[in-house]
Coordinates of C-alpha atoms in Angstrom, one line a residue:
X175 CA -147.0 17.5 -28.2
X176 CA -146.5 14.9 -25.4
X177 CA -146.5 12.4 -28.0
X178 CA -143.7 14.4 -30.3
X179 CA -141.9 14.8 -26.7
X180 CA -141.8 11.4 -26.0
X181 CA -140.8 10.2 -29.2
X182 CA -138.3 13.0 -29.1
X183 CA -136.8 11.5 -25.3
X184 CA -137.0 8.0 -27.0
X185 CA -134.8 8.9 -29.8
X186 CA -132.1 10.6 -27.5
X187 CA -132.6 7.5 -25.3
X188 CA -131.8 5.5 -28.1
X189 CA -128.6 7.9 -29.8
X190 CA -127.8 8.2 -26.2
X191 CA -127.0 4.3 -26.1
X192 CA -125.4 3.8 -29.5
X193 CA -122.7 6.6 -28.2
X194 CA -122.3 4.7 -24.9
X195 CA -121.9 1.2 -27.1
X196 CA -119.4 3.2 -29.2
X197 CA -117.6 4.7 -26.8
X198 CA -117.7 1.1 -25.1
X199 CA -116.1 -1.0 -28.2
X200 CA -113.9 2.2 -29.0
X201 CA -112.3 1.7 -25.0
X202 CA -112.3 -2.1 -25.9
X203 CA -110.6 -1.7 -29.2
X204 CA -108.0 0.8 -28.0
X205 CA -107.5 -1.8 -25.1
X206 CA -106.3 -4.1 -27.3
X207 CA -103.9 -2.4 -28.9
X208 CA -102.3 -1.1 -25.9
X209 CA -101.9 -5.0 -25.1
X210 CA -100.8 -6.0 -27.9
X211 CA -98.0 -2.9 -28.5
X212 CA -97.7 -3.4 -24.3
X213 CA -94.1 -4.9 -23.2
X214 CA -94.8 -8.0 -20.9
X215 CA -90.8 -7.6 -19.7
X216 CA -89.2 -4.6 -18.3
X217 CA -85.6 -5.0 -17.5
X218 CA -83.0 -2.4 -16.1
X219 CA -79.4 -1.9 -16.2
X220 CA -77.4 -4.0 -12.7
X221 CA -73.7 -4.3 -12.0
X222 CA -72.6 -7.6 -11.8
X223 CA -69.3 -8.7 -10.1
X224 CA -67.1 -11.8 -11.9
X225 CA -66.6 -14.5 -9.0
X226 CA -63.9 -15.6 -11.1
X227 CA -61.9 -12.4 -12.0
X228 CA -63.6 -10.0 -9.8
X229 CA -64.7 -8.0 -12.3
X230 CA -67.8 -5.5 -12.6
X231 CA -69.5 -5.4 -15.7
X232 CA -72.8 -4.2 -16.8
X233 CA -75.9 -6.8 -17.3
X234 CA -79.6 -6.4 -17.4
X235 CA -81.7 -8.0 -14.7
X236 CA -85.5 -8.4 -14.5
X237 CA -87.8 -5.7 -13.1
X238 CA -91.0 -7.2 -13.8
X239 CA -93.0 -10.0 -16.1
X240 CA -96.1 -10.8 -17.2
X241 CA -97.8 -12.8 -20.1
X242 CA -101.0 -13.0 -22.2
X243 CA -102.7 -16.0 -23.3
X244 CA -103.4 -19.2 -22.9
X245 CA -99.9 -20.9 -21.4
X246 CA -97.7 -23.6 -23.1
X247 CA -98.4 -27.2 -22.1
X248 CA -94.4 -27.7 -22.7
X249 CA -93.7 -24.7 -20.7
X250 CA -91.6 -23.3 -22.8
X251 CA -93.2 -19.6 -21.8
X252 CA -92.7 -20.4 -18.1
X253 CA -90.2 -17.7 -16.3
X254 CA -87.8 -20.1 -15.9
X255 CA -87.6 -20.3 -19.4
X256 CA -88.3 -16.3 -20.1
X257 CA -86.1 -14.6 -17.3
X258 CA -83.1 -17.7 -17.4
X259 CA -80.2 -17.6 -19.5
X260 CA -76.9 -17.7 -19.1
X261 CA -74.6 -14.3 -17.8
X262 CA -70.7 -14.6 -19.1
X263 CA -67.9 -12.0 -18.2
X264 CA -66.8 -10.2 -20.9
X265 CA -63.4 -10.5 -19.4
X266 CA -62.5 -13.7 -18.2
X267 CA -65.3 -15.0 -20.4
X268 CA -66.8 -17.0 -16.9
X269 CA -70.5 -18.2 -18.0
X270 CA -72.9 -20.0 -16.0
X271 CA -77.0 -19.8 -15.5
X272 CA -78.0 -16.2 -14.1
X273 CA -79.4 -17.6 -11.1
X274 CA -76.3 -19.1 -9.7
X275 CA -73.7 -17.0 -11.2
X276 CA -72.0 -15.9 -8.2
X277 CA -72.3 -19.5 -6.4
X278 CA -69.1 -20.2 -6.9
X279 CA -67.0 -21.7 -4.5
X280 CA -63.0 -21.3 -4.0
X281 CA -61.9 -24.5 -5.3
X282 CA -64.3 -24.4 -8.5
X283 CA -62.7 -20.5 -8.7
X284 CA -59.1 -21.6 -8.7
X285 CA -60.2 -24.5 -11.6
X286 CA -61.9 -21.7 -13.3
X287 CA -59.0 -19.6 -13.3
X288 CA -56.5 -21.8 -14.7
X289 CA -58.8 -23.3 -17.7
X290 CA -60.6 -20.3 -19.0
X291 CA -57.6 -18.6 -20.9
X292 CA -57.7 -21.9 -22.9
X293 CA -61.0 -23.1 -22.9
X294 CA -62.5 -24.2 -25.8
X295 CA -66.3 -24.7 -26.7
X296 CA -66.7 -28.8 -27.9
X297 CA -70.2 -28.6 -30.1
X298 CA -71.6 -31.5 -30.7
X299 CA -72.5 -32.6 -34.4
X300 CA -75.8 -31.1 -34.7
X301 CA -74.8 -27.9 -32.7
X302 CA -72.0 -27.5 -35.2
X303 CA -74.2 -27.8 -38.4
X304 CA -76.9 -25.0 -36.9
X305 CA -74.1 -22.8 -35.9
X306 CA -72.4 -23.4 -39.3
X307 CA -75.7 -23.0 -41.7
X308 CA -77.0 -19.8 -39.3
X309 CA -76.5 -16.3 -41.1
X310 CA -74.0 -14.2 -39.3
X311 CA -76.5 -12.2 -37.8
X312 CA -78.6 -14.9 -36.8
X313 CA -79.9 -14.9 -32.9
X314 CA -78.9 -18.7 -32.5
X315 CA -74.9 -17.4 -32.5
X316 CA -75.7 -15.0 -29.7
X317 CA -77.9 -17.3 -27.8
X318 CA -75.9 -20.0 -27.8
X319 CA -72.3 -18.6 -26.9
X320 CA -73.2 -17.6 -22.9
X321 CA -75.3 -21.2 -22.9
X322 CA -72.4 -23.6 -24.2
X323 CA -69.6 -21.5 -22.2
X324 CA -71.8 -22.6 -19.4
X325 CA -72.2 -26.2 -20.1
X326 CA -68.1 -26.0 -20.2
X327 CA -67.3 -23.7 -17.4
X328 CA -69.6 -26.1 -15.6
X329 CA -67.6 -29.6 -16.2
X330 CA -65.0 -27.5 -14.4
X331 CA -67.0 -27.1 -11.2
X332 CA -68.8 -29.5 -8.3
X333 CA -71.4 -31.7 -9.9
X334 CA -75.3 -30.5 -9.7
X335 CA -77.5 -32.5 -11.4
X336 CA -80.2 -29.8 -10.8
X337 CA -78.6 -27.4 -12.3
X338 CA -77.2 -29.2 -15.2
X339 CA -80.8 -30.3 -16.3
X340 CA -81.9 -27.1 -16.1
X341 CA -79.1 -25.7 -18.3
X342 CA -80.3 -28.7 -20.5
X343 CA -83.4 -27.1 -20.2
X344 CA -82.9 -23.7 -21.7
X345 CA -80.6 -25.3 -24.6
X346 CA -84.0 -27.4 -25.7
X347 CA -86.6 -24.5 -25.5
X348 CA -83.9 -21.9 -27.3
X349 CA -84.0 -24.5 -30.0
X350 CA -87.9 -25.0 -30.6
X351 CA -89.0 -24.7 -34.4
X352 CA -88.2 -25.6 -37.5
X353 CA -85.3 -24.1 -38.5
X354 CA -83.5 -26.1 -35.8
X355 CA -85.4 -29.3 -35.9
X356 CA -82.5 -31.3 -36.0
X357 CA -81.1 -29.7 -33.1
X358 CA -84.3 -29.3 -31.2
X359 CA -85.1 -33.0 -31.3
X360 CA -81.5 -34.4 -30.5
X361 CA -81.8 -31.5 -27.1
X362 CA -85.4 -33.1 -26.8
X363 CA -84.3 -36.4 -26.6
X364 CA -81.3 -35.8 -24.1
X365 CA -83.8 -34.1 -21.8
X366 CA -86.0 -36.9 -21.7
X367 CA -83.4 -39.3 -20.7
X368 CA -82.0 -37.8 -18.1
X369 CA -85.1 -36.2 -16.4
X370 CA -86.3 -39.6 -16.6
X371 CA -83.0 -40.9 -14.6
X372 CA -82.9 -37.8 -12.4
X373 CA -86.8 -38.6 -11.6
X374 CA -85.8 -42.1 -10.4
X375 CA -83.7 -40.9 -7.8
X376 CA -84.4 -38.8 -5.1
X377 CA -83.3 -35.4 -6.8
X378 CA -86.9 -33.9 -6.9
X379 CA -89.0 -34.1 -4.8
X380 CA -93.3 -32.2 -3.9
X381 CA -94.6 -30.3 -5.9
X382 CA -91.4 -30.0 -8.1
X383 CA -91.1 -33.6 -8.7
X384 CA -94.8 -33.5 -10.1
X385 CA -94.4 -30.3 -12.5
X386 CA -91.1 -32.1 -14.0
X387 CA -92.9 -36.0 -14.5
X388 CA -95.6 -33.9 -16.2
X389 CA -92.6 -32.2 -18.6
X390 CA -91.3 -35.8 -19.1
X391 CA -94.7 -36.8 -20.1
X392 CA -95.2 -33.7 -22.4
X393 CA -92.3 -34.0 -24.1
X394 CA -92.2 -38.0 -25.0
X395 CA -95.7 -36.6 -26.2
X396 CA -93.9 -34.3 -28.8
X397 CA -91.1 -36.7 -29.5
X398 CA -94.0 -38.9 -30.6
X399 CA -93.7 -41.5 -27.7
X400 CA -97.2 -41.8 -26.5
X401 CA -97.6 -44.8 -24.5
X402 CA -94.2 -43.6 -22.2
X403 CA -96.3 -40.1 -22.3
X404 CA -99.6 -41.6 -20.9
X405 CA -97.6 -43.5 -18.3
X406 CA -95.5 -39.9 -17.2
X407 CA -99.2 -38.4 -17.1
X408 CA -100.7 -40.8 -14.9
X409 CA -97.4 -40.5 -12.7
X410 CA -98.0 -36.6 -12.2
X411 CA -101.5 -37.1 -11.2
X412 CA -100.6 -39.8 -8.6
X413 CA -98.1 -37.4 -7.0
X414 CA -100.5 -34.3 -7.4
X415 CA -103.0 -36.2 -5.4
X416 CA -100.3 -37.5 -3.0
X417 CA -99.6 -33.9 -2.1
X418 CA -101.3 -32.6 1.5
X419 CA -103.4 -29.9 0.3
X420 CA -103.3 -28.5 3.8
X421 CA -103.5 -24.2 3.5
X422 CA -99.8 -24.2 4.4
X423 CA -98.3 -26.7 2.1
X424 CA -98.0 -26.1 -1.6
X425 CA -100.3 -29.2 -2.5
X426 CA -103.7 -27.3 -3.9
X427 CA -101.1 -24.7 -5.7
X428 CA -100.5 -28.0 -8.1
X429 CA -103.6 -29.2 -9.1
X430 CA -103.2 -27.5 -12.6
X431 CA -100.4 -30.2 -13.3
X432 CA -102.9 -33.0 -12.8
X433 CA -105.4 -30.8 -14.9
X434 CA -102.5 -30.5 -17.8
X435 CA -102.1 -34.1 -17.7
X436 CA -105.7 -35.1 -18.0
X437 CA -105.4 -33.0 -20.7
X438 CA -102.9 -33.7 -22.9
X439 CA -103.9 -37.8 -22.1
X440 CA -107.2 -36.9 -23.9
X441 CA -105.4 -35.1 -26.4
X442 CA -103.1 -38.4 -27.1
X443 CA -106.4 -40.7 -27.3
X444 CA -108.4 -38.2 -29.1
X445 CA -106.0 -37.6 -32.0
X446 CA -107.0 -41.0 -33.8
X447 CA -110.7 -40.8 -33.4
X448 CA -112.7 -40.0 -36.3
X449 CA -114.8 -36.5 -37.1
X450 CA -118.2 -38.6 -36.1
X451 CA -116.3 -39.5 -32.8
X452 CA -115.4 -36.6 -32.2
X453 CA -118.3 -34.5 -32.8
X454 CA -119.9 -37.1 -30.3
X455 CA -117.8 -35.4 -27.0
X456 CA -118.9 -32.2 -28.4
X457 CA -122.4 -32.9 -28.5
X458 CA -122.9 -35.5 -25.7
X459 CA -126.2 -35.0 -23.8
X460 CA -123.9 -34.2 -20.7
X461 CA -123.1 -31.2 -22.5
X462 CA -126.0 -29.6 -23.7
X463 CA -127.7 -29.9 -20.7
X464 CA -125.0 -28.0 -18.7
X465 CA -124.5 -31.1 -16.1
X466 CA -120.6 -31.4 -17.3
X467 CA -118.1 -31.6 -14.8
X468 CA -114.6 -30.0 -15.3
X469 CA -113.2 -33.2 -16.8
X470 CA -115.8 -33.3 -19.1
X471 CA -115.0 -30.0 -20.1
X472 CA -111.8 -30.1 -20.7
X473 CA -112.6 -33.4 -23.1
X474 CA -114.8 -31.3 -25.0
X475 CA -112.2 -28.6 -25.9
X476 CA -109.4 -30.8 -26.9
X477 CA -111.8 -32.4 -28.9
X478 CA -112.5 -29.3 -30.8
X479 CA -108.5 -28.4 -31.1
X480 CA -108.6 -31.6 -32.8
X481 CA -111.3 -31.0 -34.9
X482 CA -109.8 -27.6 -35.8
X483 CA -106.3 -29.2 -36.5
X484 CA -107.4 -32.0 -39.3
X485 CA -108.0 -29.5 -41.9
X486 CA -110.7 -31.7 -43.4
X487 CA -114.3 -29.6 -44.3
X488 CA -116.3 -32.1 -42.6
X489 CA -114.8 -31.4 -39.2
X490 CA -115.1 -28.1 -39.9
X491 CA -118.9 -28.4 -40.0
X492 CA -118.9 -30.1 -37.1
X493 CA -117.2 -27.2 -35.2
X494 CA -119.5 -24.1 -37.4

């Protein structure tokens, strides 16, 4: 009987874990689909006063945000990117970047006033043939309108070089993709020049100057411009690690920029190699061993992307 008993206890033991390692991958799965069906964005209804026409109109501002996954190394899912946009009146038809819309000073207002009855949007070539070959429900229409009423309205006020690239900005990553690759590339290109001009000068400076030589490096990296992107990355490491990384400064809140740029530099001398090479920074002795740094690390995952990304069986061995 003690036998039969214990055998009996066993086997409850043992049903008694399979429920608890149901239960657990049921809780799992049922996690995951409450993140994925989960809205990262809540917004809410806010008035929102013209400084132009003195108008109140209805707009939707930001209650909270949150995101999932590994982030873009163009940040393109940044909340600069995600929460920006341009507001316009629906009266007097005023646009300019939400986060600045009512910085508007009396003399810009009184330029503003007299133009906008009669201001027209000027599109330039490419913008034209995206607008034109875009179906007439197509988002592009309705993201464009507030952005390029913007890039007017502003030529009408005080220059801000800031807040010009950052318009530039928001016109590049509302662009990304296929469908407008002509568009996307020409936006691309301005952006590069002129960060590049604005990074010369004194308009940036900490921590912010850093983040946008890294951008300028990433994206000569995408416009296929490598040896300008390696020099941009080397840039944002030198000003990383010129930071003070004091408790009260921002300097140690950086380091992930001189991480991204170590990063995409190994992804730019990685992308030539061949599948032997390659498989070698997987499978370095360093490596197996567990005596890798960080660095080392990091090598050995963009060496896998590239592996995964050739689409050739043999590198697909190397990574099974």
């Amino acid at each position: 009987m003690a036998g039969k008993g214990g055998r009996i206890a066993a086997d409850w033991s043992k049903k008694r874990r399979m429920n608890l390692r149901q239960i657990t991958w049921f809780l799992l799965i049922m996690l995951g689909v409450a993140l994925e069906w989960a809205e990262p964005t809540t917004v809410f209804p806010h008035e929102q006063n013209c400084p132009v026409c003195g108008e109140m109109f209805i707009t939707t501002a930001i209650g909270s945000y949150s995101s999932f996954g590994e982030p873009a190394r163009d940040l393109s899912d940044s909340p600069f990117v995600r929460l920006g946009g341009a507001e316009t009146c629906p009266y007097c038809l005023f646009s300019s970047q939400k986060v600045d819309f009512a910085d508007v000073s009396e003399k810009e207002r009184k330029a503003l006033r007299e133009c906008l009855p009669r201001l027209r949007v000027v599109l330039l070539p490419p913008e034209k043939d995206a607008l034109v070959k875009a179906p007439q429900n197509s988002w592009l229409r309705e993201y464009f309108f507030g952005r390029l009423m913007a890039r007017e309205c502003y030529r009408l006020r005080a220059e801000n070089s800031k807040r010009d690239m950052n318009l530039l900005l928001q016109l590049y990553y509302g662009t990304r993709g296929e469908q407008q690759g002509e568009l996307d590339a020409l936006y691309r290109k301005d952006v590069i020049t002129r960060l590049a001009g604005l990074l010369s000068t004194d308009t940036y400076e900490g921590g912010e100057k850093a983040v946008l030589t890294y951008l300028c490096g990433e994206l000569c990296r995408l416009d296929g411009r490598m040896p300008e992107a390696l020099d941009w990355f080397q840039r944002a490491e030198a000003l990383v690690r010129a930071l003070p990384k004091t408790q009260k400064d921002e300097g140690a809140s950086y380091e992930w920029v001189s991480e991204w740029a170590f990063e995409q530099s190994c992804r730019i001398g990685l992308q030539t190699n061949t599948v032997q090479v390659l498989r070698s920074f997987v499978t370095a002795p360093e490596l197996t061993k567990g005596g890798k740094d960080h660095r080392e690390t990091v090598r050995q995952k963009v060496a896998l992307q590239t592996l995964a990304e050739r689409k050739d069986p043999e590198a697909w061995r190397v990574i099974a």
